mmCIF file of C-alpha atoms in Angstrom:
data_model
loop_
_atom_site.group_PDB
_atom_site.id
_atom_site.type_symbol
_atom_site.label_atom_id
_atom_site.label_comp_id
_atom_site.label_asym_id
_atom_site.label_seq_id
_atom_site.Cartn_x
_atom_site.Cartn_y
_atom_site.Cartn_z
ATOM 1 C CA UNK A 1 27.060 135.391 -36.311
ATOM 2 C CA UNK A 2 25.408 132.035 -37.051
ATOM 3 C CA UNK A 3 26.576 129.843 -39.941
ATOM 4 C CA UNK A 4 24.173 130.025 -42.881
ATOM 5 C CA UNK A 5 22.610 126.943 -44.419
ATOM 6 C CA UNK A 6 24.285 125.878 -47.664
ATOM 7 C CA UNK A 7 22.405 122.599 -48.266
ATOM 8 C CA UNK A 8 18.758 121.639 -48.836
ATOM 9 C CA UNK A 9 16.643 118.753 -50.113
ATOM 10 C CA UNK A 10 15.345 118.714 -53.684
ATOM 11 C CA UNK A 11 13.244 115.720 -54.747
ATOM 12 C CA UNK A 12 14.790 113.694 -51.908
ATOM 13 C CA UNK A 13 18.393 114.547 -52.881
ATOM 14 C CA UNK A 14 20.794 116.818 -51.013
ATOM 15 C CA UNK A 15 21.686 119.869 -53.107
ATOM 16 C CA UNK A 16 23.964 122.851 -52.637
ATOM 17 C CA UNK A 17 22.742 126.444 -52.840
ATOM 18 C CA UNK A 18 24.764 126.881 -56.038
ATOM 19 C CA UNK A 19 22.719 124.181 -57.786
ATOM 20 C CA UNK A 20 19.274 125.822 -57.519
ATOM 21 C CA UNK A 21 17.457 128.967 -58.622
ATOM 22 C CA UNK A 22 16.738 131.738 -56.115
ATOM 23 C CA UNK A 23 13.599 132.251 -54.060
ATOM 24 C CA UNK A 24 10.823 129.769 -53.276
ATOM 25 C CA UNK A 25 11.110 128.549 -56.857
ATOM 26 C CA UNK A 26 14.059 126.435 -55.755
ATOM 27 C CA UNK A 27 11.488 123.958 -54.381
ATOM 28 C CA UNK A 28 13.884 122.873 -51.646
ATOM 29 C CA UNK A 29 13.107 121.556 -48.186
ATOM 30 C CA UNK A 30 15.006 121.771 -44.900
ATOM 31 C CA UNK A 31 16.956 118.605 -44.074
ATOM 32 C CA UNK A 32 15.872 118.991 -40.475
ATOM 33 C CA UNK A 33 12.227 120.082 -40.236
ATOM 34 C CA UNK A 34 11.107 119.398 -43.824
ATOM 35 C CA UNK A 35 9.689 122.927 -44.310
ATOM 36 C CA UNK A 36 10.123 124.901 -47.532
ATOM 37 C CA UNK A 37 13.317 126.887 -47.879
ATOM 38 C CA UNK A 38 14.001 130.190 -49.624
ATOM 39 C CA UNK A 39 17.169 130.307 -51.719
ATOM 40 C CA UNK A 40 18.758 133.703 -51.100
ATOM 41 C CA UNK A 41 21.277 134.320 -53.857
ATOM 42 C CA UNK A 42 21.420 138.095 -53.985
ATOM 43 C CA UNK A 43 23.525 138.593 -50.860
ATOM 44 C CA UNK A 44 27.286 138.170 -50.608
ATOM 45 C CA UNK A 45 27.004 134.706 -49.056
ATOM 46 C CA UNK A 46 24.387 132.652 -50.848
ATOM 47 C CA UNK A 47 22.325 130.491 -48.495
ATOM 48 C CA UNK A 48 18.996 128.854 -47.750
ATOM 49 C CA UNK A 49 16.633 130.462 -45.246
ATOM 50 C CA UNK A 50 13.365 129.572 -43.519
ATOM 51 C CA UNK A 51 10.308 131.759 -43.467
ATOM 52 C CA UNK A 52 10.476 134.364 -40.675
ATOM 53 C CA UNK A 53 7.967 132.447 -38.508
ATOM 54 C CA UNK A 54 10.037 129.224 -38.521
ATOM 55 C CA UNK A 55 11.386 127.836 -35.237
ATOM 56 C CA UNK A 56 13.644 125.220 -36.852
ATOM 57 C CA UNK A 57 16.880 124.567 -34.922
ATOM 58 C CA UNK A 58 18.551 122.405 -37.522
ATOM 59 C CA UNK A 59 22.325 123.056 -37.724
ATOM 60 C CA UNK A 60 24.185 123.631 -41.004
ATOM 61 C CA UNK A 61 26.986 121.376 -39.671
ATOM 62 C CA UNK A 62 24.545 118.469 -39.677
ATOM 63 C CA UNK A 63 23.765 119.120 -43.339
ATOM 64 C CA UNK A 64 27.479 119.042 -44.194
ATOM 65 C CA UNK A 65 27.791 115.771 -42.287
ATOM 66 C CA UNK A 66 24.941 114.257 -44.316
ATOM 67 C CA UNK A 67 26.331 115.561 -47.599
ATOM 68 C CA UNK A 68 29.741 114.060 -46.863
ATOM 69 C CA UNK A 69 28.180 110.664 -46.141
ATOM 70 C CA UNK A 70 26.203 110.855 -49.384
ATOM 71 C CA UNK A 71 29.330 111.556 -51.439
ATOM 72 C CA UNK A 72 31.406 108.820 -49.836
ATOM 73 C CA UNK A 73 28.619 106.251 -50.183
ATOM 74 C CA UNK A 74 28.652 106.831 -53.963
ATOM 75 C CA UNK A 75 32.371 106.084 -54.404
ATOM 76 C CA UNK A 76 33.829 102.889 -55.836
ATOM 77 C CA UNK A 77 37.358 103.566 -54.558
ATOM 78 C CA UNK A 78 38.432 104.793 -51.142
ATOM 79 C CA UNK A 79 41.959 106.043 -50.401
ATOM 80 C CA UNK A 80 43.168 105.151 -46.914
ATOM 81 C CA UNK A 81 45.698 107.650 -45.493
ATOM 82 C CA UNK A 82 49.280 106.857 -44.555
ATOM 83 C CA UNK A 83 50.130 105.784 -41.017
ATOM 84 C CA UNK A 84 53.159 107.099 -39.149
ATOM 85 C CA UNK A 85 54.130 105.339 -35.918
ATOM 86 C CA UNK A 86 56.813 106.925 -33.735
ATOM 87 C CA UNK A 87 58.347 105.609 -30.521
ATOM 88 C CA UNK A 88 60.340 107.972 -28.311
ATOM 89 C CA UNK A 89 62.840 107.342 -25.515
ATOM 90 C CA UNK A 90 62.605 110.363 -23.230
ATOM 91 C CA UNK A 91 65.612 109.324 -21.101
ATOM 92 C CA UNK A 92 68.090 109.473 -23.973
ATOM 93 C CA UNK A 93 66.138 111.779 -26.299
ATOM 94 C CA UNK A 94 66.038 109.293 -29.158
ATOM 95 C CA UNK A 95 63.129 108.264 -31.378
ATOM 96 C CA UNK A 96 62.411 105.868 -34.206
ATOM 97 C CA UNK A 97 59.573 105.844 -36.758
ATOM 98 C CA UNK A 98 57.944 103.613 -39.338
ATOM 99 C CA UNK A 99 55.460 104.731 -42.011
ATOM 100 C CA UNK A 100 52.872 102.785 -43.970
ATOM 101 C CA UNK A 101 51.999 104.514 -47.257
ATOM 102 C CA UNK A 102 48.508 105.550 -48.319
ATOM 103 C CA UNK A 103 46.648 102.981 -50.411
ATOM 104 C CA UNK A 104 43.491 102.674 -52.501
ATOM 105 C CA UNK A 105 40.907 100.001 -51.785
ATOM 106 C CA UNK A 106 38.021 98.929 -54.025
ATOM 107 C CA UNK A 107 34.555 99.232 -52.455
ATOM 108 C CA UNK A 108 32.096 96.366 -52.936
ATOM 109 C CA UNK A 109 29.310 97.770 -50.777
ATOM 110 C CA UNK A 110 28.632 100.793 -48.529
ATOM 111 C CA UNK A 111 26.242 100.958 -45.577
ATOM 112 C CA UNK A 112 25.196 104.087 -43.670
ATOM 113 C CA UNK A 113 24.657 104.142 -39.885
ATOM 114 C CA UNK A 114 24.628 100.321 -39.725
ATOM 115 C CA UNK A 115 25.245 98.846 -36.268
ATOM 116 C CA UNK A 116 28.186 96.464 -35.921
ATOM 117 C CA UNK A 117 28.451 94.711 -32.570
ATOM 118 C CA UNK A 118 28.251 97.595 -30.023
ATOM 119 C CA UNK A 119 29.196 100.490 -32.336
ATOM 120 C CA UNK A 120 27.407 102.311 -35.148
ATOM 121 C CA UNK A 121 29.910 103.950 -37.517
ATOM 122 C CA UNK A 122 28.827 106.660 -39.925
ATOM 123 C CA UNK A 123 29.754 104.420 -42.871
ATOM 124 C CA UNK A 124 30.736 100.796 -43.297
ATOM 125 C CA UNK A 125 32.830 100.112 -46.398
ATOM 126 C CA UNK A 126 32.922 96.468 -47.451
ATOM 127 C CA UNK A 127 36.084 96.133 -49.529
ATOM 128 C CA UNK A 128 38.281 93.412 -51.008
ATOM 129 C CA UNK A 129 40.469 93.783 -47.898
ATOM 130 C CA UNK A 130 37.591 93.529 -45.437
ATOM 131 C CA UNK A 131 35.390 96.035 -43.610
ATOM 132 C CA UNK A 132 36.482 99.625 -43.042
ATOM 133 C CA UNK A 133 34.683 102.010 -40.671
ATOM 134 C CA UNK A 134 34.459 105.696 -41.626
ATOM 135 C CA UNK A 135 33.640 108.393 -39.054
ATOM 136 C CA UNK A 136 32.896 111.950 -40.239
ATOM 137 C CA UNK A 137 33.639 114.760 -37.783
ATOM 138 C CA UNK A 138 32.214 118.247 -38.223
ATOM 139 C CA UNK A 139 31.572 119.300 -34.622
ATOM 140 C CA UNK A 140 31.744 115.954 -32.803
ATOM 141 C CA UNK A 141 34.784 113.692 -32.872
ATOM 142 C CA UNK A 142 35.210 110.056 -31.827
ATOM 143 C CA UNK A 143 35.521 110.068 -28.042
ATOM 144 C CA UNK A 144 37.665 107.876 -25.803
ATOM 145 C CA UNK A 145 34.894 105.380 -25.045
ATOM 146 C CA UNK A 146 34.133 104.753 -28.704
ATOM 147 C CA UNK A 147 37.852 104.505 -29.501
ATOM 148 C CA UNK A 148 38.175 101.694 -26.964
ATOM 149 C CA UNK A 149 35.178 99.888 -28.486
ATOM 150 C CA UNK A 150 36.655 100.202 -31.983
ATOM 151 C CA UNK A 151 39.979 98.905 -30.694
ATOM 152 C CA UNK A 152 38.269 95.838 -29.190
ATOM 153 C CA UNK A 153 36.416 95.152 -32.442
ATOM 154 C CA UNK A 154 39.712 95.404 -34.327
ATOM 155 C CA UNK A 155 38.480 96.739 -37.657
ATOM 156 C CA UNK A 156 40.324 99.580 -39.444
ATOM 157 C CA UNK A 157 38.656 102.913 -38.689
ATOM 158 C CA UNK A 158 39.340 106.292 -40.309
ATOM 159 C CA UNK A 159 38.082 109.705 -39.225
ATOM 160 C CA UNK A 160 37.463 112.472 -41.763
ATOM 161 C CA UNK A 161 37.783 115.900 -40.156
ATOM 162 C CA UNK A 162 35.568 118.571 -41.762
ATOM 163 C CA UNK A 163 35.593 120.955 -38.793
ATOM 164 C CA UNK A 164 37.856 123.480 -40.540
ATOM 165 C CA UNK A 165 35.971 123.439 -43.846
ATOM 166 C CA UNK A 166 34.077 126.755 -44.310
ATOM 167 C CA UNK A 167 30.373 125.986 -44.766
ATOM 168 C CA UNK A 168 29.979 128.697 -47.430
ATOM 169 C CA UNK A 169 32.718 127.326 -49.686
ATOM 170 C CA UNK A 170 31.793 126.533 -53.273
ATOM 171 C CA UNK A 171 30.325 123.128 -53.951
ATOM 172 C CA UNK A 172 33.402 122.171 -55.999
ATOM 173 C CA UNK A 173 35.738 122.977 -53.095
ATOM 174 C CA UNK A 174 33.600 121.081 -50.572
ATOM 175 C CA UNK A 175 33.317 118.084 -52.871
ATOM 176 C CA UNK A 176 37.049 117.928 -53.705
ATOM 177 C CA UNK A 177 38.015 118.281 -50.047
ATOM 178 C CA UNK A 178 35.723 115.452 -48.919
ATOM 179 C CA UNK A 179 36.710 113.076 -51.705
ATOM 180 C CA UNK A 180 40.360 113.867 -52.370
ATOM 181 C CA UNK A 181 42.106 115.520 -49.414
ATOM 182 C CA UNK A 182 44.197 113.072 -47.398
ATOM 183 C CA UNK A 183 45.134 115.812 -44.934
ATOM 184 C CA UNK A 184 41.726 115.533 -43.288
ATOM 185 C CA UNK A 185 41.869 111.725 -43.000
ATOM 186 C CA UNK A 186 43.466 110.097 -39.971
ATOM 187 C CA UNK A 187 43.499 106.654 -38.382
ATOM 188 C CA UNK A 188 41.345 106.047 -35.337
ATOM 189 C CA UNK A 189 42.420 102.406 -35.296
ATOM 190 C CA UNK A 190 44.851 100.567 -37.556
ATOM 191 C CA UNK A 191 45.138 96.773 -37.054
ATOM 192 C CA UNK A 192 48.909 96.836 -37.679
ATOM 193 C CA UNK A 193 49.776 99.764 -35.417
ATOM 194 C CA UNK A 194 50.236 97.760 -32.193
ATOM 195 C CA UNK A 195 52.595 95.274 -33.835
ATOM 196 C CA UNK A 196 54.572 98.074 -35.512
ATOM 197 C CA UNK A 197 54.847 99.903 -32.184
ATOM 198 C CA UNK A 198 56.092 96.756 -30.411
ATOM 199 C CA UNK A 199 58.722 96.176 -33.095
ATOM 200 C CA UNK A 200 59.828 99.801 -32.931
ATOM 201 C CA UNK A 201 60.138 99.670 -29.137
ATOM 202 C CA UNK A 202 62.262 96.538 -29.396
ATOM 203 C CA UNK A 203 64.440 98.105 -32.113
ATOM 204 C CA UNK A 204 64.787 101.365 -30.169
ATOM 205 C CA UNK A 205 65.735 99.441 -27.011
ATOM 206 C CA UNK A 206 68.448 97.574 -28.905
ATOM 207 C CA UNK A 207 69.776 100.773 -30.451
ATOM 208 C CA UNK A 208 69.669 102.588 -27.110
ATOM 209 C CA UNK A 209 71.527 99.761 -25.369
ATOM 210 C CA UNK A 210 74.128 99.800 -28.130
ATOM 211 C CA UNK A 211 74.440 103.563 -27.802
ATOM 212 C CA UNK A 212 74.785 103.345 -24.005
ATOM 213 C CA UNK A 213 77.399 100.580 -24.249
ATOM 214 C CA UNK A 214 79.416 102.557 -26.802
ATOM 215 C CA UNK A 215 79.097 105.709 -24.726
ATOM 216 C CA UNK A 216 80.174 103.969 -21.520
ATOM 217 C CA UNK A 217 83.095 102.367 -23.356
ATOM 218 C CA UNK A 218 84.089 105.772 -24.712
ATOM 219 C CA UNK A 219 83.833 107.333 -21.262
ATOM 220 C CA UNK A 220 85.890 104.522 -19.795
ATOM 221 C CA UNK A 221 88.585 104.903 -22.440
ATOM 222 C CA UNK A 222 88.686 108.696 -22.469
ATOM 223 C CA UNK A 223 86.845 110.606 -19.773
ATOM 224 C CA UNK A 224 88.187 108.508 -16.907
ATOM 225 C CA UNK A 225 91.775 109.038 -17.997
ATOM 226 C CA UNK A 226 93.769 111.838 -16.475
ATOM 227 C CA UNK A 227 95.294 114.654 -18.484
ATOM 228 C CA UNK A 228 98.683 113.003 -18.238
ATOM 229 C CA UNK A 229 97.404 109.635 -19.527
ATOM 230 C CA UNK A 230 95.448 111.042 -22.469
ATOM 231 C CA UNK A 231 98.067 113.548 -23.575
ATOM 232 C CA UNK A 232 100.891 111.064 -23.057
ATOM 233 C CA UNK A 233 99.150 108.830 -25.633
ATOM 234 C CA UNK A 234 99.096 111.754 -28.056
ATOM 235 C CA UNK A 235 102.730 112.836 -27.647
ATOM 236 C CA UNK A 236 104.351 109.403 -27.940
ATOM 237 C CA UNK A 237 104.618 109.904 -31.666
ATOM 238 C CA UNK A 238 106.133 113.347 -31.217
ATOM 239 C CA UNK A 239 109.233 112.413 -29.208
ATOM 240 C CA UNK A 240 111.605 112.424 -32.193
ATOM 241 C CA UNK A 241 110.040 115.614 -33.477
ATOM 242 C CA UNK A 242 110.410 117.191 -30.024
ATOM 243 C CA UNK A 243 114.196 116.601 -30.131
ATOM 244 C CA UNK A 244 114.351 118.372 -33.481
ATOM 245 C CA UNK A 245 112.172 121.263 -32.235
ATOM 246 C CA UNK A 246 114.275 121.683 -29.116
ATOM 247 C CA UNK A 247 117.448 121.805 -31.191
ATOM 248 C CA UNK A 248 115.925 124.367 -33.573
ATOM 249 C CA UNK A 249 114.857 126.561 -30.657
ATOM 250 C CA UNK A 250 118.312 126.415 -29.084
ATOM 251 C CA UNK A 251 119.875 127.719 -32.305
ATOM 252 C CA UNK A 252 117.513 130.694 -32.536
ATOM 253 C CA UNK A 253 118.181 134.060 -30.929
ATOM 254 C CA UNK A 254 116.199 134.439 -27.687
ATOM 255 C CA UNK A 255 113.995 137.104 -29.300
ATOM 256 C CA UNK A 256 112.811 134.580 -31.935
ATOM 257 C CA UNK A 257 112.319 131.589 -29.652
ATOM 258 C CA UNK A 258 109.007 132.833 -28.271
ATOM 259 C CA UNK A 259 107.528 133.333 -31.748
ATOM 260 C CA UNK A 260 108.657 129.854 -32.827
ATOM 261 C CA UNK A 261 107.347 128.217 -29.634
ATOM 262 C CA UNK A 262 103.947 129.896 -29.894
ATOM 263 C CA UNK A 263 103.554 128.656 -33.493
ATOM 264 C CA UNK A 264 103.655 125.036 -32.276
ATOM 265 C CA UNK A 265 100.491 123.022 -31.666
ATOM 266 C CA UNK A 266 99.449 122.086 -28.124
ATOM 267 C CA UNK A 267 100.674 118.525 -28.629
ATOM 268 C CA UNK A 268 104.031 119.699 -30.021
ATOM 269 C CA UNK A 269 104.495 122.084 -27.098
ATOM 270 C CA UNK A 270 103.739 119.349 -24.569
ATOM 271 C CA UNK A 271 106.055 116.907 -26.370
ATOM 272 C CA UNK A 272 108.766 119.543 -26.107
ATOM 273 C CA UNK A 273 108.060 119.935 -22.380
ATOM 274 C CA UNK A 274 108.332 116.192 -21.853
ATOM 275 C CA UNK A 275 111.614 116.144 -23.731
ATOM 276 C CA UNK A 276 112.993 118.910 -21.533
ATOM 277 C CA UNK A 277 112.194 117.044 -18.300
ATOM 278 C CA UNK A 278 113.489 113.806 -19.773
ATOM 279 C CA UNK A 279 110.361 111.679 -20.054
ATOM 280 C CA UNK A 280 106.651 111.533 -20.676
ATOM 281 C CA UNK A 281 103.627 112.663 -18.712
ATOM 282 C CA UNK A 282 104.168 109.902 -16.175
ATOM 283 C CA UNK A 283 107.364 111.652 -15.050
ATOM 284 C CA UNK A 284 105.541 114.850 -14.120
ATOM 285 C CA UNK A 285 104.687 115.472 -10.463
ATOM 286 C CA UNK A 286 101.306 113.953 -9.623
ATOM 287 C CA UNK A 287 100.020 117.086 -7.897
ATOM 288 C CA UNK A 288 99.105 118.631 -11.268
ATOM 289 C CA UNK A 289 98.882 115.734 -13.715
ATOM 290 C CA UNK A 290 95.890 114.100 -12.019
ATOM 291 C CA UNK A 291 93.396 116.683 -13.248
ATOM 292 C CA UNK A 292 90.533 115.510 -15.530
ATOM 293 C CA UNK A 293 91.205 115.865 -19.244
ATOM 294 C CA UNK A 294 88.163 118.090 -19.754
ATOM 295 C CA UNK A 295 88.719 120.370 -16.799
ATOM 296 C CA UNK A 296 87.529 123.874 -17.650
ATOM 297 C CA UNK A 297 90.151 126.583 -17.881
ATOM 298 C CA UNK A 298 90.346 130.235 -18.826
ATOM 299 C CA UNK A 299 93.261 129.310 -21.114
ATOM 300 C CA UNK A 300 92.748 128.016 -24.650
ATOM 301 C CA UNK A 301 95.149 125.096 -24.138
ATOM 302 C CA UNK A 302 94.675 122.067 -21.837
ATOM 303 C CA UNK A 303 95.561 122.956 -18.207
ATOM 304 C CA UNK A 304 98.415 120.450 -18.150
ATOM 305 C CA UNK A 305 100.171 122.388 -20.914
ATOM 306 C CA UNK A 306 100.458 125.779 -19.238
ATOM 307 C CA UNK A 307 101.078 124.132 -15.844
ATOM 308 C CA UNK A 308 103.984 122.171 -17.296
ATOM 309 C CA UNK A 309 105.369 125.332 -18.822
ATOM 310 C CA UNK A 310 105.147 127.191 -15.510
ATOM 311 C CA UNK A 311 106.718 124.282 -13.654
ATOM 312 C CA UNK A 312 109.650 124.032 -16.085
ATOM 313 C CA UNK A 313 110.276 127.776 -16.343
ATOM 314 C CA UNK A 314 109.813 128.801 -12.701
ATOM 315 C CA UNK A 315 110.502 125.720 -10.588
ATOM 316 C CA UNK A 316 112.886 123.501 -12.571
ATOM 317 C CA UNK A 317 115.125 126.467 -13.349
ATOM 318 C CA UNK A 318 115.410 127.018 -9.575
ATOM 319 C CA UNK A 319 114.605 130.709 -9.666
ATOM 320 C CA UNK A 320 115.345 131.844 -6.153
ATOM 321 C CA UNK A 321 112.487 134.314 -5.896
ATOM 322 C CA UNK A 322 109.536 135.328 -8.077
ATOM 323 C CA UNK A 323 106.152 136.998 -7.652
ATOM 324 C CA UNK A 324 102.703 135.924 -8.678
ATOM 325 C CA UNK A 325 102.638 138.974 -10.932
ATOM 326 C CA UNK A 326 105.745 137.768 -12.796
ATOM 327 C CA UNK A 327 104.292 134.288 -13.342
ATOM 328 C CA UNK A 328 100.967 135.749 -14.533
ATOM 329 C CA UNK A 329 102.688 138.053 -17.051
ATOM 330 C CA UNK A 330 104.876 135.216 -18.367
ATOM 331 C CA UNK A 331 102.059 132.665 -18.594
ATOM 332 C CA UNK A 332 99.615 134.945 -20.421
ATOM 333 C CA UNK A 333 102.309 135.898 -22.924
ATOM 334 C CA UNK A 334 102.796 132.232 -23.901
ATOM 335 C CA UNK A 335 99.320 130.765 -23.455
ATOM 336 C CA UNK A 336 96.344 132.726 -24.862
ATOM 337 C CA UNK A 337 93.221 133.195 -22.750
ATOM 338 C CA UNK A 338 89.779 132.085 -23.927
ATOM 339 C CA UNK A 339 88.376 135.454 -22.885
ATOM 340 C CA UNK A 340 90.899 138.176 -22.254
ATOM 341 C CA UNK A 341 90.505 139.660 -18.793
ATOM 342 C CA UNK A 342 92.190 142.830 -17.626
ATOM 343 C CA UNK A 343 94.739 142.402 -14.865
ATOM 344 C CA UNK A 344 93.680 144.159 -11.694
ATOM 345 C CA UNK A 345 97.139 144.702 -10.218
ATOM 346 C CA UNK A 346 96.095 147.686 -8.124
ATOM 347 C CA UNK A 347 93.458 145.776 -6.129
ATOM 348 C CA UNK A 348 93.474 142.748 -3.857
ATOM 349 C CA UNK A 349 91.008 140.880 -6.073
ATOM 350 C CA UNK A 350 92.323 138.149 -8.388
ATOM 351 C CA UNK A 351 91.002 137.847 -11.931
ATOM 352 C CA UNK A 352 89.973 134.384 -13.162
ATOM 353 C CA UNK A 353 93.286 133.513 -14.863
ATOM 354 C CA UNK A 354 95.327 134.980 -11.987
ATOM 355 C CA UNK A 355 93.384 132.785 -9.605
ATOM 356 C CA UNK A 356 94.095 129.619 -11.673
ATOM 357 C CA UNK A 357 97.818 130.381 -11.643
ATOM 358 C CA UNK A 358 97.729 131.251 -7.921
ATOM 359 C CA UNK A 359 95.997 127.960 -7.041
ATOM 360 C CA UNK A 360 98.565 126.017 -9.085
ATOM 361 C CA UNK A 361 101.499 127.701 -7.344
ATOM 362 C CA UNK A 362 99.882 127.045 -3.970
ATOM 363 C CA UNK A 363 99.548 123.340 -4.899
ATOM 364 C CA UNK A 364 103.326 123.302 -5.492
ATOM 365 C CA UNK A 365 103.820 124.977 -2.107
ATOM 366 C CA UNK A 366 101.831 122.129 -0.522
ATOM 367 C CA UNK A 367 104.414 119.616 -1.904
ATOM 368 C CA UNK A 368 107.271 121.471 -0.246
ATOM 369 C CA UNK A 369 109.012 122.505 -3.467
ATOM 370 C CA UNK A 370 108.047 126.159 -2.972
ATOM 371 C CA UNK A 371 107.363 128.412 -0.052
ATOM 372 C CA UNK A 372 105.764 131.857 -0.010
ATOM 373 C CA UNK A 373 105.992 135.008 2.060
ATOM 374 C CA UNK A 374 102.316 134.608 2.985
ATOM 375 C CA UNK A 375 101.462 138.076 1.715
ATOM 376 C CA UNK A 376 98.126 138.924 0.086
ATOM 377 C CA UNK A 377 97.557 136.646 -2.931
ATOM 378 C CA UNK A 378 97.757 139.501 -5.418
ATOM 379 C CA UNK A 379 101.235 140.472 -4.273
ATOM 380 C CA UNK A 380 102.568 137.132 -3.032
ATOM 381 C CA UNK A 381 106.227 136.167 -3.558
ATOM 382 C CA UNK A 382 107.512 132.604 -3.898
ATOM 383 C CA UNK A 383 110.888 131.022 -3.055
ATOM 384 C CA UNK A 384 112.491 127.766 -4.162
ATOM 385 C CA UNK A 385 112.508 125.577 -1.100
ATOM 386 C CA UNK A 386 114.208 122.386 -2.232
ATOM 387 C CA UNK A 387 115.313 120.630 -5.428
ATOM 388 C CA UNK A 388 112.641 119.436 -7.865
ATOM 389 C CA UNK A 389 110.927 116.165 -6.997
ATOM 390 C CA UNK A 390 109.269 114.144 -9.713
ATOM 391 C CA UNK A 391 107.145 111.043 -9.578
#
């Protein structure tokens, strides 16, 4: 369905359908061909129409374009929209922005379709701050070629977008939108934008470099440390407390020791372990203290914690013989799992936490402190091979 004409000419002035009487008595002419128009105001959408024999191809969008220019040319004040400049660093996902607020400028003189160098803007506004170009877009917007020309000229240029404005809106709505709405005004070229963008890029580069330096320093201080180094730093202040905890545990009945031990924090438990073996993390065998601090585990605690517990309980105590099943049952009773997995004791397949424990025991075997019967992993038995060796 074609858009119906809402504007006509009356005594040389552009008028809206709402401003005239109906029929030929409106005395209006077409803005395009100059023929008489009929004001049809009995239908749902009031509009101008040509006689049936007319072959006029004038577009209603062109009339809206002309009406907008007429309104803006009559104004004494023009409100320039705000400008938001944003610079983004895709590598680090950071951005920085700067906004210039909207501002009103007084108009000294307006000129329509006046050539300036190699461009002809819809309107030239001569203001106290200099010349502003205004482009009005209904169906045609400023293209790339014209943008480049405007950029070379270096004068502030604003585009007013009327493409979404219904042509059959009331005159009051059309007028208020053209004159007052800042949502439809955007910068084609702003003389300060390039300088703002350069400053933002420089500021973002400085902030990014600072972020990278801090991040690398943090990684160097933390991520590159082993479990033993990081946790040893944490437990140094717990050594006196560990002596007290160990004494309290020794005085409790065996049935209450587990409950008391499991109520301790990870750091307190590890401090207790270190106290038992007579030192800090540096005294633990290197075959299981050289794991990264953030190694993933199926247990809620850091890997070094449950490994130390297993080492103390099953190796240091010189148990002559024990099975993987026994170590799994003991370990899961002391150290909660992140996601509980059902033991599959009737199959040859190891669950995730069984496999972690199995791999740890096999690493002890590789040091010569343990030996195994070589049976299937699920049912493997271990033997103490020689006295504990620490480094």
